[in-house]
Coordinates of C-alpha atoms and ligand atoms in Angstrom, one line a residue:
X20 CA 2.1 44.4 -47.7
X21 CA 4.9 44.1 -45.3
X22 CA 7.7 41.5 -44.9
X23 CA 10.4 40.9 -42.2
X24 CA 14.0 41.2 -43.8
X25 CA 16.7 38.9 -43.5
X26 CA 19.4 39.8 -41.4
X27 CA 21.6 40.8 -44.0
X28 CA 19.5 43.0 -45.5
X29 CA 20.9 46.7 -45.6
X30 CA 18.3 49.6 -44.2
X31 CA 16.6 51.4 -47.1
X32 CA 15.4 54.7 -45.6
X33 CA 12.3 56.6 -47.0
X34 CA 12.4 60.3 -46.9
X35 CA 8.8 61.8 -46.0
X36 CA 7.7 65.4 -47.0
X37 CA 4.7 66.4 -44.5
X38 CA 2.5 69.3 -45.3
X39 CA 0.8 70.1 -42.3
X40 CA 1.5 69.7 -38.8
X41 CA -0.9 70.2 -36.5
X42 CA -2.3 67.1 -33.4
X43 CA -2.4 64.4 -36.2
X44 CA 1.2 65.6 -38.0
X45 CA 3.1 65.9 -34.4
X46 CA 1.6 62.8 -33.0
X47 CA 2.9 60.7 -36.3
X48 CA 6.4 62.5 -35.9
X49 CA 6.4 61.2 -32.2
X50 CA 5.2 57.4 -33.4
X51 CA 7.9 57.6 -36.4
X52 CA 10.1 58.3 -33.6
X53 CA 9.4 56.1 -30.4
X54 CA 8.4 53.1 -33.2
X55 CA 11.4 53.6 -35.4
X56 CA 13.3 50.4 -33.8
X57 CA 10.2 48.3 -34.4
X58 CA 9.4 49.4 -38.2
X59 CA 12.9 49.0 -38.8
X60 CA 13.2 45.4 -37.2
X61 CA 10.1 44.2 -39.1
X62 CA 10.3 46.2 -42.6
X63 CA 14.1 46.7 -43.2
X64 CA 12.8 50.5 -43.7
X65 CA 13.7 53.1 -41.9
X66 CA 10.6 55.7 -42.7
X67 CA 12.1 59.7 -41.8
X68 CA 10.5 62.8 -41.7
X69 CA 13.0 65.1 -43.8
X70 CA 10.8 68.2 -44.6
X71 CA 7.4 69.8 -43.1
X72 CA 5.1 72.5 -44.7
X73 CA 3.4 74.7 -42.0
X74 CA 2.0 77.8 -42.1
X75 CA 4.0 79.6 -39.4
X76 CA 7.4 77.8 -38.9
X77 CA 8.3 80.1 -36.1
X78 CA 5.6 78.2 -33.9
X79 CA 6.3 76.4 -30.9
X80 CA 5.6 72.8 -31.6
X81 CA 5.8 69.7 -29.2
X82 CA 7.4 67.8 -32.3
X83 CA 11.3 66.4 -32.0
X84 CA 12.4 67.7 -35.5
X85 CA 15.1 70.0 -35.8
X86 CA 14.0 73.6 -37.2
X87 CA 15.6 73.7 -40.5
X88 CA 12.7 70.8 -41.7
X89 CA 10.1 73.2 -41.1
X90 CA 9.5 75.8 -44.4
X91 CA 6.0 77.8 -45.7
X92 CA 6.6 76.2 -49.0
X93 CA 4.1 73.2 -49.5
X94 CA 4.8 73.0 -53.4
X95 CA 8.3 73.1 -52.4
X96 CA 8.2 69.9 -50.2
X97 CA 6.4 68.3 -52.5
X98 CA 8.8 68.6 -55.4
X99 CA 11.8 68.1 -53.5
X100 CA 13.5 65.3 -54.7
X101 CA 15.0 63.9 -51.6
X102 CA 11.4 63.8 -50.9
X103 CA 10.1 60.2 -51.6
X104 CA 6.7 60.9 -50.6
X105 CA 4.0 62.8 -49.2
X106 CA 1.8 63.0 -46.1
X107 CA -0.9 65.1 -46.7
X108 CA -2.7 66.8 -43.2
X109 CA -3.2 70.2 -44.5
X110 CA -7.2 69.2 -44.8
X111 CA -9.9 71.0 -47.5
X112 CA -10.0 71.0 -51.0
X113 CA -7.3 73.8 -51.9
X114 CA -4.5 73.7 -52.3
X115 CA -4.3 70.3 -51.0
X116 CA -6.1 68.4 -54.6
X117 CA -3.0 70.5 -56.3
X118 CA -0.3 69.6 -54.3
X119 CA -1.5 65.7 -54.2
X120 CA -1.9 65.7 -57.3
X121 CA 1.6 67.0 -58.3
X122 CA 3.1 64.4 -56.2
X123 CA 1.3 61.5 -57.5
X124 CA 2.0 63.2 -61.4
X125 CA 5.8 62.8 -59.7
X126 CA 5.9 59.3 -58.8
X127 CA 5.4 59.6 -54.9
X128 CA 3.7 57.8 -53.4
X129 CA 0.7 60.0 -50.8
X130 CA -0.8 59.5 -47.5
X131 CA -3.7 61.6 -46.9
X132 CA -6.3 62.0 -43.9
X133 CA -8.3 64.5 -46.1
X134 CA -12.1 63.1 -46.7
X135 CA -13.0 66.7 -48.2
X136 CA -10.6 66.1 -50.7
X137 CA -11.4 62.7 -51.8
X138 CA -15.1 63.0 -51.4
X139 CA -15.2 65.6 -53.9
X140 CA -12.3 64.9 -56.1
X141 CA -11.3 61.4 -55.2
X142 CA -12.0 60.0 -59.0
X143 CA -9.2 62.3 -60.7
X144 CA -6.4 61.2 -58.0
X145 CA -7.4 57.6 -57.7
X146 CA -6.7 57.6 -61.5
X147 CA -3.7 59.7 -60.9
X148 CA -2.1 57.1 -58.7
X149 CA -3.1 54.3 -60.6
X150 CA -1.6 55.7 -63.9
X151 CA 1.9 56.6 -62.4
X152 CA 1.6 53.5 -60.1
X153 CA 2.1 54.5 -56.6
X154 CA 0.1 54.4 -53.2
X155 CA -2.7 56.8 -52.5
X156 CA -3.7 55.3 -49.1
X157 CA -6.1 57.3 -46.9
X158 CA -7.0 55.2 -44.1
X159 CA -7.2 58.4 -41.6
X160 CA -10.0 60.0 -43.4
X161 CA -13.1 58.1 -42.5
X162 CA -13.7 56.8 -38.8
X163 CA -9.9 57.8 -37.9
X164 CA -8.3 55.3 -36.2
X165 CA -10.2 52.5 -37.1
X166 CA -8.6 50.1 -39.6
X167 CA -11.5 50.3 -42.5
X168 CA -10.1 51.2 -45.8
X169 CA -7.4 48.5 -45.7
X170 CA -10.1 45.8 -44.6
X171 CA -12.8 47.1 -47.2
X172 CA -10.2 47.7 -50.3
X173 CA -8.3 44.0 -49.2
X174 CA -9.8 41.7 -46.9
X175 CA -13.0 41.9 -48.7
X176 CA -12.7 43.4 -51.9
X177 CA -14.8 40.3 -53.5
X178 CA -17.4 40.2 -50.6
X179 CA -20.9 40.6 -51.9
X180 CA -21.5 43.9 -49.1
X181 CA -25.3 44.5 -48.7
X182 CA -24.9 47.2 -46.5
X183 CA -22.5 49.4 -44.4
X184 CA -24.2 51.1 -41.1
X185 CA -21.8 53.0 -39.3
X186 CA -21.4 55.7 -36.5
X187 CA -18.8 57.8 -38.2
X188 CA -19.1 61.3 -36.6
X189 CA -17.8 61.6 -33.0
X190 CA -19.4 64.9 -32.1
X191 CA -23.0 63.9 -32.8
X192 CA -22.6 60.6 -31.2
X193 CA -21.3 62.3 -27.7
X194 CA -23.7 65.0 -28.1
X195 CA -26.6 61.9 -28.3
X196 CA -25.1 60.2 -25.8
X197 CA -24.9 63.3 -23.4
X198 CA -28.8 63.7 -24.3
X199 CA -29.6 60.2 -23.8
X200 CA -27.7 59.2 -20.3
X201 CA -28.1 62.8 -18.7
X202 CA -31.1 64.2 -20.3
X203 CA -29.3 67.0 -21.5
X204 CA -30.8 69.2 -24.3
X205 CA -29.4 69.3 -27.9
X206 CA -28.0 73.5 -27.1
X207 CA -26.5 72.2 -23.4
X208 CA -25.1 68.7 -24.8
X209 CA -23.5 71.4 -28.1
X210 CA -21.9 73.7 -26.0
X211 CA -20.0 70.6 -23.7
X212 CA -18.5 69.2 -26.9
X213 CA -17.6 72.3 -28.1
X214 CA -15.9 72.6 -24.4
X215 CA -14.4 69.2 -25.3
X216 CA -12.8 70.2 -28.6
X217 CA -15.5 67.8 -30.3
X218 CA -17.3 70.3 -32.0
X219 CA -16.0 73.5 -34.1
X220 CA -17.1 77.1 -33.0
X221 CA -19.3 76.5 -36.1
X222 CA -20.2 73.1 -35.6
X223 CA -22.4 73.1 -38.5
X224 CA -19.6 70.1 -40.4
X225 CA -20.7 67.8 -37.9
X226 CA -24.1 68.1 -36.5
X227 CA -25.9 68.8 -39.8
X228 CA -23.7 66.1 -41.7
X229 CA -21.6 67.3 -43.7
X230 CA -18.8 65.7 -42.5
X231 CA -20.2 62.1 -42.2
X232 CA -21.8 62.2 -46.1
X233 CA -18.2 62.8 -46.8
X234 CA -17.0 59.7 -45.5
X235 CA -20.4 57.5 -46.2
X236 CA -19.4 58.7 -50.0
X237 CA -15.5 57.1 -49.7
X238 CA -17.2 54.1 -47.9
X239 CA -19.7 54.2 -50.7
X240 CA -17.0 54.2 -53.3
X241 CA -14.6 51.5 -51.7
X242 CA -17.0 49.0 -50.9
X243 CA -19.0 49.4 -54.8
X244 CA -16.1 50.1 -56.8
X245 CA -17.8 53.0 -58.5
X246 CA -17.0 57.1 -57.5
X247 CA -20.1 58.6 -54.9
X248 CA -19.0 61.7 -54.7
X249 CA -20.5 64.0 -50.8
X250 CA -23.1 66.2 -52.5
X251 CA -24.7 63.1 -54.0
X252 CA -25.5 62.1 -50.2
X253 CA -28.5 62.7 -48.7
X254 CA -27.4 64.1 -45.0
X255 CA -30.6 65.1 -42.1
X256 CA -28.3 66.8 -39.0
X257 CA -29.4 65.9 -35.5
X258 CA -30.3 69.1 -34.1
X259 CA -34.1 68.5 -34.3
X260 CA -33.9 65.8 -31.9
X261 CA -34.9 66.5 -28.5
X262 CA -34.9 65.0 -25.5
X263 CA -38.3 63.9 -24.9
X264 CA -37.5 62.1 -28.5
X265 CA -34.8 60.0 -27.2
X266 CA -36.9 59.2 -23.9
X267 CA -40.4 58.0 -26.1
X268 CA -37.3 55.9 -28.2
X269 CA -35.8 54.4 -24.9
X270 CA -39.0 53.4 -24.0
X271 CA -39.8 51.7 -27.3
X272 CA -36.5 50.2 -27.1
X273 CA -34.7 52.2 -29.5
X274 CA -31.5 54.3 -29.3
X275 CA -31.6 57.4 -31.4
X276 CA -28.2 58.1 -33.0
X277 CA -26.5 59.9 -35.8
X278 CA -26.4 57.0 -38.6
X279 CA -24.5 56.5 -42.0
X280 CA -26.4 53.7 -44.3
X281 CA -24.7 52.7 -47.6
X282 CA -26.6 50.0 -49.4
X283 CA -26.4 47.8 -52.7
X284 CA -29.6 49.4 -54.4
X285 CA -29.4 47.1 -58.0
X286 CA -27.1 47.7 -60.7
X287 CA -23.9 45.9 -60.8
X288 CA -22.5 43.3 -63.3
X289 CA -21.5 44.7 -66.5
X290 CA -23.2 47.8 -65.8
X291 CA -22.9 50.8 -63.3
X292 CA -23.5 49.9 -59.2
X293 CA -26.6 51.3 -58.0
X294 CA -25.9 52.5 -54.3
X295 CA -28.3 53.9 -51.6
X296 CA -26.3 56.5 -49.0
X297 CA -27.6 58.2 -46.7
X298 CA -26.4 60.5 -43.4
X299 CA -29.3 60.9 -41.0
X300 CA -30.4 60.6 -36.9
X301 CA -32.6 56.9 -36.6
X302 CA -33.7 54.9 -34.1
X303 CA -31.6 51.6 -33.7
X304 CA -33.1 48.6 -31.8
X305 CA -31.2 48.9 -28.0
X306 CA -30.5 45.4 -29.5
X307 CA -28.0 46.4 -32.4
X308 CA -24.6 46.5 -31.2
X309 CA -24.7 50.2 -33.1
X310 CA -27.2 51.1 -30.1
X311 CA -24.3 50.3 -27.4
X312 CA -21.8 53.1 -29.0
X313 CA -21.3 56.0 -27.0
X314 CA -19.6 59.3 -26.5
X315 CA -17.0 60.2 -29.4
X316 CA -16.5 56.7 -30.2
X317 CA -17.2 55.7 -34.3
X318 CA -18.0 52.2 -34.9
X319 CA -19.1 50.4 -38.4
X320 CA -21.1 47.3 -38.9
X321 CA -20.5 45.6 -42.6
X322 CA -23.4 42.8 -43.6
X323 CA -22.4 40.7 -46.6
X324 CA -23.7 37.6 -47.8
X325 CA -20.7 36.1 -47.2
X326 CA -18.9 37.2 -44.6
X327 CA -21.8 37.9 -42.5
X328 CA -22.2 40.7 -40.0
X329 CA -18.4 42.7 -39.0
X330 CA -18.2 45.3 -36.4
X331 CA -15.4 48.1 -36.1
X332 CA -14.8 49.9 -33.0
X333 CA -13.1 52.9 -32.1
X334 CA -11.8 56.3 -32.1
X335 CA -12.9 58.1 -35.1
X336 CA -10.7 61.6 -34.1
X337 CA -8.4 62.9 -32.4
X338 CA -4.0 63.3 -32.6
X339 CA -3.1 60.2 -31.8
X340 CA -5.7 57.6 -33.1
X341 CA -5.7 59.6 -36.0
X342 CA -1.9 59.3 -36.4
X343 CA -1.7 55.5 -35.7
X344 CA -4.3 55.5 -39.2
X345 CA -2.0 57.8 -40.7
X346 CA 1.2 55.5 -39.7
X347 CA -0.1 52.1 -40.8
X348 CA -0.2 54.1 -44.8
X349 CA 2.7 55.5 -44.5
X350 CA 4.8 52.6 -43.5
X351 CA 2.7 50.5 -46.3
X352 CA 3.5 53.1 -48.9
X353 CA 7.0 53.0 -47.8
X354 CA 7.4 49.6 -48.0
X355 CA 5.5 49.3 -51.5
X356 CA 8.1 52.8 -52.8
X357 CA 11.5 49.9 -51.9
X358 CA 9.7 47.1 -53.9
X359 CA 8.4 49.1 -56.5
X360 CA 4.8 48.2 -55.9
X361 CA 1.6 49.9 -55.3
X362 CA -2.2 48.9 -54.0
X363 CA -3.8 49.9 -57.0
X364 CA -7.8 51.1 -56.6
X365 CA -8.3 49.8 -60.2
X366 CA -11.1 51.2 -62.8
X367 CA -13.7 53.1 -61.2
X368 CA -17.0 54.0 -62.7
X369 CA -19.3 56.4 -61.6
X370 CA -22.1 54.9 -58.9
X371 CA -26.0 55.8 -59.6
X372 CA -26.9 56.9 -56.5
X373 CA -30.6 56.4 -56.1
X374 CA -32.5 59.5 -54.9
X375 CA -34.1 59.9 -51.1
X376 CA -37.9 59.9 -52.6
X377 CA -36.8 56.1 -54.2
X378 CA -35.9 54.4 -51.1
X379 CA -37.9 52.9 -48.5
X380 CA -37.9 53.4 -44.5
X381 CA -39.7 52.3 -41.3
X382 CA -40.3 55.7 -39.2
X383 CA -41.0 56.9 -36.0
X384 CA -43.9 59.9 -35.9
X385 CA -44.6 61.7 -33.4
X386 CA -47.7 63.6 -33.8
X387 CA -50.3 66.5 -31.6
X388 CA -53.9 66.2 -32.7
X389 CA -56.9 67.2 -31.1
X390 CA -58.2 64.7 -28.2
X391 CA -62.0 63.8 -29.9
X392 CA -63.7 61.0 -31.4
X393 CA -62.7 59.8 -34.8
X394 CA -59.5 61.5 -34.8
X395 CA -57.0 58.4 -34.6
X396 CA -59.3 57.1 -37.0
X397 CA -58.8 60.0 -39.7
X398 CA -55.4 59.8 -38.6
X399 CA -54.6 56.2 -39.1
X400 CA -56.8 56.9 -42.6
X401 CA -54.3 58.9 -44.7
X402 CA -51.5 55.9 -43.3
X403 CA -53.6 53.6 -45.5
X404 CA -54.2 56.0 -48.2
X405 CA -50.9 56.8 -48.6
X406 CA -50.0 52.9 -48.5
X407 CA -47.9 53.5 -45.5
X408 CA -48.5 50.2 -43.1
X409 CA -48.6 51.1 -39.2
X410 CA -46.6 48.8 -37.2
X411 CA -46.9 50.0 -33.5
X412 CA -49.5 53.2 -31.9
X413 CA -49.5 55.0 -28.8
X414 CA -51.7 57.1 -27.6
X415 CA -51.5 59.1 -24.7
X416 CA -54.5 61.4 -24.0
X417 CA -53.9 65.0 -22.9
X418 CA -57.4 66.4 -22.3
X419 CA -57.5 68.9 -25.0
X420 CA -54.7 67.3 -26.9
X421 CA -53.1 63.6 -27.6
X422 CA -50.1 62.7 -28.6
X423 CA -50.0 60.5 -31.2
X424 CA -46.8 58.0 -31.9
X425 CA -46.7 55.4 -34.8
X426 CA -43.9 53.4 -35.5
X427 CA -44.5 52.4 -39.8
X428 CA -43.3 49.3 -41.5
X429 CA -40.9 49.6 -43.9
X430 CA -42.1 51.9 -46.5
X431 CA -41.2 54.3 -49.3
X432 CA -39.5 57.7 -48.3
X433 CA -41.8 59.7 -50.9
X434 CA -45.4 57.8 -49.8
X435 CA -44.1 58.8 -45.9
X436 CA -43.6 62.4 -46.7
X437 CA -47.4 62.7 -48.7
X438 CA -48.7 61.1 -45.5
X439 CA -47.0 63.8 -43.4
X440 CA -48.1 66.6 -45.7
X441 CA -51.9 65.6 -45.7
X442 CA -51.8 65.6 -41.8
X443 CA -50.2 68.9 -41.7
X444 CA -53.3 70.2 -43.6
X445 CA -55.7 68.4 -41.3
X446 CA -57.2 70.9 -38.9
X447 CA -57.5 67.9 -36.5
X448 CA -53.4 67.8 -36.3
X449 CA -51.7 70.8 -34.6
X450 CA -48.0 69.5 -35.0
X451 CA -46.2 66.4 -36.8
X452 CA -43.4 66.7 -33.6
X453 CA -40.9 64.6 -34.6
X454 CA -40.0 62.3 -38.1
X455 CA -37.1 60.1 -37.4
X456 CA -36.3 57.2 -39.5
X457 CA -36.0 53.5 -38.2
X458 CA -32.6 51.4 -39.0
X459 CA -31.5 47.8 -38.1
X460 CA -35.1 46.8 -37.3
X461 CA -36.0 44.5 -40.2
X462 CA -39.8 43.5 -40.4
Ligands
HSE56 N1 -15.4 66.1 -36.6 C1 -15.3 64.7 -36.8 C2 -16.1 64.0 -35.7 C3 -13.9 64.2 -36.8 O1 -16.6 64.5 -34.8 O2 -16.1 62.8 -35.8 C4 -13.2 64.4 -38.1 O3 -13.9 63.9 -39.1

């Protein structure tokens, strides 16, 4: 919480220790730098950058820091004590959990971008900076520059949330996008984000989901108030999708893209939240302003009872958008270190995070059968005895083969999957093509 100054006020000055300074750390050194007049004017603090961790200090970096800042020796920032507080870009697990953790043991305050980190050992250092009182802010490390931390942990901390549906990995959503408008194929539309920067060598992080159950589990834990931790999320990547997948959706009316769902499942009240979270590629009605969301962009769409349906738009990577996240926490934090106050996560229980085979799911299908009579009949047969409900068919004829595409109602994940493993064994079906689920399409 920021307030102007009077005029008389003197300057207090904040003293940050950076460990890591790659796009995101340089672009937040050059916004400290062309914004300092502005964060001055309108906190009465001026925020500077006095020492940087980096693996090679004898790089050449477009930052405007004089070379003495620079040092190898992370632990060594953080325990500085002309170091007020730390901003955490170093990314993974090691040492990062260490060296946050020492600072918030310390009394600093920490600004972090790291999702890995507080995905997978978020409970201990939430507790950490409640206990010694000072900001752990992290607003960089899901959907990058959006504001969506600050708005889920303030603006509607007592909203009842049903559900979070959000685009919150920028390499799957350009490499749909490229599929969708150009026709590419999954391996063509790969190799031009990798081209882009978008996508790692090994861009296994991003298109198999790793990277967005890491941020659906912080959303998860923000919005219910109870720890999700990343390998508790169910994640399906997107490189089964094809083309001809995305055209069949089009036609339907559905955009496929790569889709985040965290959900109220029960629970609450005196007892542990029940959550539902799940990473996974699903067709979205060309209706549903998540359908409209293209290239790298991220976007997340909140439904509460209260509030209604919120959007958030924007750039979910990249120096800096990323950096303009990181600068809102830091000059927060700063403020909060001068008055002596903190944001404070408060108690946080551990979530029951209901299982895949428990929730329920409309789906597209996609199947090959033979092309002979009673077929769609023995088809459609183990639908009903599987208690799976068909919403919309297709059928196009082949000659010796049809394709076969249902659209189901909503319906359990584990009745779906004994539907699909009786029509693998039936000699009638030659291939189940394509199982995608269905989002945003209520019936
Ligand atoms: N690789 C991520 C993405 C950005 O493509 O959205 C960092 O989380």
């Amino acid at each position: 919480v920021t307030t102007a100054p009077a005029s008389t006020t003197p300057i207090e000055r904040v003293t940050i220790g950076l460990l890591g300074c790659g796009t995101v750390g340089g672009a937040l050194a050059g916004l400290l730098h062309a914004q300092r007049s502005t964060i001055v004017a309108r906190t009465g603090v001026e925020i500077v950058i006095g020492r940087v961790a980096v693996r090679d200090p004898s790089k050449v970096r477009d930052v405007d820091l004089p070379a003495e800042v620079f040092t190898t020796d992370t632990m060594g920032v953080v325990e500085d004590p002309d170091v007020d507080m730390i901003v955490e870009l170093i990314g993974g697990v090691d040492p990062a959990r260490g060296l946050v953790a020492r600072a918030l043991d310390l009394g600093k305050p920490v600004v972090t971008g790291n999702k890995a980190l507080l995905a997978s050992h978020g409970e201990e250092l939430y507790t950490a900076a409640d206990a010694a009182g000072v900001d752990l802010l992290f607003e960089a490390a899901v959907a990058g520059a959006i504001p969506l931390m600050r708005p889920l942990r303030e603006s509607l901390v007592g909203e009842p949330v049903s559900r979070v549906m959000g685009i919150i990995n920028g390499t799957t959503n350009y490499i749909l996008t490229k599929m969708s408008e150009e026709g590419a194929s999954y391996e063509d539309a790969l190799a031009e984000a990798q081209q882009l920067g978008y996508a790692e060598e090994d861009p296994t992080a991003d298109v198999e989901g790793y990277d967005a159950a890491a941020k659906a589990a912080i959303i998860a834990t923000i919005v219910y108030g109870a720890i999700v931790q990343a390998d508790e999320v169910y994640h399906q990547g997107i490189s089964d999708i094809t083309a001809d997948d995305i055209a069949v959706a089009a036609r339907l009316g559905y955009a496929i893209k790569a889709i985040a769902v965290v959900e109220a499942a029960g629970g609450g009240g005196d007892g542990p939240a029940e959550v539902a979270v799940r990473v996974h590629p699903a067709l979205v009605p060309v209706t549903h302003p998540l359908a409209s969301v293209r290239d790298s962009f991220n976007a997340v769409f909140i439904e509460g009872d209260a509030v209604g349906e919120l959007m958030f738009y924007g750039r979910g990577a990249g120096g800096a958008p990323t950096a303009s996240a990181v600068l809102g926490d830091v000059i927060d934090a700063a403020v909060n270190h001068i008055n002596g106050s903190s944001a404070r996560i408060g108690p946080l229980g551990r979530a029951i995070v209901r299982p895949i085979d428990e929730l329920s799911s409309a789906y597209y299908l996609s199947l090959a059968v033979m092309d002979r009579p009673g077929v769609l009949a023995r088809v459609a047969d183990e639908f009903g005895r599987h208690a799976v409900s068909i919403r919309s068919m297709e059928q196009h004829g082949l000659g010796d083969e049809a394709r076969l595409i249902f659209i189901t109602h909503t319906s359990q994940e584990s009745a779906v999957q004994a539907t699909l493993a009786a029509l693998r064994e039936l000699d009638i079906v030659s291939d189940v093509h394509s199982v995608i689920r269905v989002v945003g399409d209520e019936d």
